[in-house]
Coordinates of N, CA and C in Angstrom, one line a residue:
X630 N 0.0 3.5 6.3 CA -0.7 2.6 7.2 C -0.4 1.1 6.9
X631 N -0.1 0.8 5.8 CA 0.2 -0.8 5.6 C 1.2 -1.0 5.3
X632 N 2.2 -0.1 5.1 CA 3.7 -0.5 5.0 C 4.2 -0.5 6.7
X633 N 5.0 -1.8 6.6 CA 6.0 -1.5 8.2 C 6.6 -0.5 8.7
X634 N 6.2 0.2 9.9 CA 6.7 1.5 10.4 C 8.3 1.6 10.8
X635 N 8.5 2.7 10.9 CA 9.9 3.0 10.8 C 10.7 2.2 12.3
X636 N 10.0 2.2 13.4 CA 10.2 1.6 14.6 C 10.3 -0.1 14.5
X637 N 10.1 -0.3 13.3 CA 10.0 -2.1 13.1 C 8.6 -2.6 13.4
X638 N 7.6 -1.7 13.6 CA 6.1 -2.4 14.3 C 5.5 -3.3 12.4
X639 N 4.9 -3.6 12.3 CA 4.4 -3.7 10.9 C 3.2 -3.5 10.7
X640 N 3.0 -3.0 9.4 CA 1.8 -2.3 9.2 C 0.3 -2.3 9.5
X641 N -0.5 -1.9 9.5 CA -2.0 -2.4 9.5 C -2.3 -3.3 8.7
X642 N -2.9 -4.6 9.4 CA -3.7 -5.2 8.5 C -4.7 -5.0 7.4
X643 N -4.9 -4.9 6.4 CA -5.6 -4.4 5.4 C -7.4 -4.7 5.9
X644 N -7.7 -5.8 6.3 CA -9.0 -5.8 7.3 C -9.7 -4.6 7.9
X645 N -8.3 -4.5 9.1 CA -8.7 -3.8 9.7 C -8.7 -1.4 9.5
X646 N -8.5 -1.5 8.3 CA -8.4 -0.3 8.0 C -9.9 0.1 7.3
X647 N -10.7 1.3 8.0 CA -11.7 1.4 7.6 C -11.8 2.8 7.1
X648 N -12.7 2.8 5.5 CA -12.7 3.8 4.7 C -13.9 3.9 4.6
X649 N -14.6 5.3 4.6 CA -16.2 5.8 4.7 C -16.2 6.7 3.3
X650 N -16.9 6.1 2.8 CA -17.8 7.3 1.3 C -18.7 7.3 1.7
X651 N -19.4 8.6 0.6 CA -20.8 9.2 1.0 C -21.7 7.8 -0.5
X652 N -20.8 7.4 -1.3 CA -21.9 6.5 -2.3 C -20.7 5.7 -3.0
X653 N -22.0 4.7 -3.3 CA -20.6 3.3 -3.6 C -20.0 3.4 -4.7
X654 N -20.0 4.3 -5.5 CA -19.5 4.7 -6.5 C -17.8 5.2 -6.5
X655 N -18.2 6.5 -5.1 CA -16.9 6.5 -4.6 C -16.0 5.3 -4.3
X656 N -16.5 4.4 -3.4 CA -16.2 3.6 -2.5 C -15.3 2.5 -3.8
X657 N -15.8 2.9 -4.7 CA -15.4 1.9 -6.1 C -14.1 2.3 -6.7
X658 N -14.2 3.8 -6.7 CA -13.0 4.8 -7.4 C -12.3 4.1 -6.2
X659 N -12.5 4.6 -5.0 CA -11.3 4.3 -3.9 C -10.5 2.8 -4.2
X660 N -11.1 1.2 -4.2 CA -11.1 0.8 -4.5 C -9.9 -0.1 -5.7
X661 N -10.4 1.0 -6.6 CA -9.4 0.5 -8.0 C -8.4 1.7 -7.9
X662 N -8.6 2.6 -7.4 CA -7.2 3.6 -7.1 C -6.1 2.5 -6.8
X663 N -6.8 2.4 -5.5 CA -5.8 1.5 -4.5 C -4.9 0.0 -5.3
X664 N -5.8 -0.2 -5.8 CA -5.6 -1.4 -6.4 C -4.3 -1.4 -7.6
X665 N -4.8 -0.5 -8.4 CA -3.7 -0.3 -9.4 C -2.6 0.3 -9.1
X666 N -2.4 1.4 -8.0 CA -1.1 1.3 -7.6 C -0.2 0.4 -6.6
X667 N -1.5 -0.6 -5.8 CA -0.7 -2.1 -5.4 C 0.1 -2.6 -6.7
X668 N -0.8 -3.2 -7.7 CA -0.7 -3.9 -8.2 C 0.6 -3.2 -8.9
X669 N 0.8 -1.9 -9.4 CA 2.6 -1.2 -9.6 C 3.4 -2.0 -9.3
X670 N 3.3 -1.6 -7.8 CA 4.4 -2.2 -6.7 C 4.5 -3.3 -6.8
X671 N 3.8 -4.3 -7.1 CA 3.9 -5.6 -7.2 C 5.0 -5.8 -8.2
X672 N 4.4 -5.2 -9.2 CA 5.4 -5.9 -10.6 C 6.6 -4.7 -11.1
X673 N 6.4 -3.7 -10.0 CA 7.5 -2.5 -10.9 C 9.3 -3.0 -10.2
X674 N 10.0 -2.8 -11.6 CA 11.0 -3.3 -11.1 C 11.6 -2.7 -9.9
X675 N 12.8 -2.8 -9.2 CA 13.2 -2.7 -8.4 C 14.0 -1.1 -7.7
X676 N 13.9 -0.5 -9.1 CA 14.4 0.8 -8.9 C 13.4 1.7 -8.9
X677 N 12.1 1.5 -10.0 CA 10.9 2.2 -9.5 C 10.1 2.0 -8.1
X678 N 10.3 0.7 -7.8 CA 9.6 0.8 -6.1 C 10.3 1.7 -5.5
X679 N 11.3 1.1 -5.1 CA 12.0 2.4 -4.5 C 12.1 3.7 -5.1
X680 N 12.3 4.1 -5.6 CA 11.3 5.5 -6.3 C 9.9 5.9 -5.6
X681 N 9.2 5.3 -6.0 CA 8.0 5.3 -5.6 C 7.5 5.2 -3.9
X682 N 8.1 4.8 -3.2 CA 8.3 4.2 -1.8 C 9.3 5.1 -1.2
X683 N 10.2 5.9 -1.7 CA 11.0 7.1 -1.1 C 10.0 8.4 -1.5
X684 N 9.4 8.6 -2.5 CA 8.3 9.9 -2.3 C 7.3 9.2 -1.7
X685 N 6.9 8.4 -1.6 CA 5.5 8.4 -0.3 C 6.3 8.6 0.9
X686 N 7.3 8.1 1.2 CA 7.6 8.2 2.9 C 8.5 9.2 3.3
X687 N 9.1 9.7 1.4 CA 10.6 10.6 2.3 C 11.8 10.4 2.6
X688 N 11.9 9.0 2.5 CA 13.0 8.6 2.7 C 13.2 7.2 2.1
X689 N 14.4 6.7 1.9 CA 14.6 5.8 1.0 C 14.3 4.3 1.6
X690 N 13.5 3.4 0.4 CA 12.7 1.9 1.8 C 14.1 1.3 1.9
X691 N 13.7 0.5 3.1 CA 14.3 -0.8 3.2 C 14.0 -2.1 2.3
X692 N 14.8 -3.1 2.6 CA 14.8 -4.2 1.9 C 13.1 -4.6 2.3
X693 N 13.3 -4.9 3.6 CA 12.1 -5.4 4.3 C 11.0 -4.9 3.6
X694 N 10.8 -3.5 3.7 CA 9.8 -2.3 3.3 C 9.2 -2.9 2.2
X695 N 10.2 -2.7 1.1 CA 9.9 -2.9 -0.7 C 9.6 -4.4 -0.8
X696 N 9.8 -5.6 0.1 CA 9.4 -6.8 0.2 C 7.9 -6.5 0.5
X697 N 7.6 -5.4 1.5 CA 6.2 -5.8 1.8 C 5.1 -5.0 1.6
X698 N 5.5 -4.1 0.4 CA 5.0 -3.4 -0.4 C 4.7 -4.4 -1.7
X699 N 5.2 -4.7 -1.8 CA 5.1 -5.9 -3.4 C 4.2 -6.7 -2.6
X700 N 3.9 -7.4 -1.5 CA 2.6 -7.9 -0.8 C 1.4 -7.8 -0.5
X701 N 1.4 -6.3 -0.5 CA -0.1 -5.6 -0.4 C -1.1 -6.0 -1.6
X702 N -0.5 -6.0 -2.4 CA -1.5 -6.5 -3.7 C -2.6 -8.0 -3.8
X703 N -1.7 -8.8 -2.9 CA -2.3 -9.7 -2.7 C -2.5 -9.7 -0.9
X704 N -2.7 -9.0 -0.5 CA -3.1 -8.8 1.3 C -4.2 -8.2 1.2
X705 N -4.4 -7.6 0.1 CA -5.7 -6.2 0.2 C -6.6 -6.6 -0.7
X706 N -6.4 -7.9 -2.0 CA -7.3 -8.8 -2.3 C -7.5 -10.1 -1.7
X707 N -7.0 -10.0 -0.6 CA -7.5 -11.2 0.0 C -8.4 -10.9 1.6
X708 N -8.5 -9.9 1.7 CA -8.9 -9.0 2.6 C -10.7 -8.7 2.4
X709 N -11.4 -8.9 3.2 CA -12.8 -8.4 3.4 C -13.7 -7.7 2.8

């Protein structure tokens, strides 16, 4: 959802993506999941992103992609 799609559209804005728990505890786990594997991507060098970014999608990122995967970290804390 927040990586750029394969068509060139670009991803969801991190705002606008809504996530429902049943208690805020969850909502917390969800939260720091998300967070620490942004925060990977941010700093993992350049051969584990792409690693990492070819088993989520299946196929191996683009330049573009792995640029805006290293962005989420600070898109999704600056976010709502």
């Amino acid at each position: 959802l927040l990586l750029p799609r394969d068509d060139g559209r670009p991803g969801t804005p991190p705002a606008r993506i809504l996530c429902l728990t049943y208690t805020k505890a969850a909502a917390a786990e969800m939260l720091n999941r998300l967070g620490k594997v942004l925060g990977e991507w941010a700093v993992a060098p350049p051969d584990q992103l792409e690693a990492a970014l070819a088993k989520l999608t299946g196929q191996p990122p683009s330049a573009d992609r792995m640029a805006a995967a290293r962005r989420l970290f600070a898109a999704v804390g600056d976010s709502p």
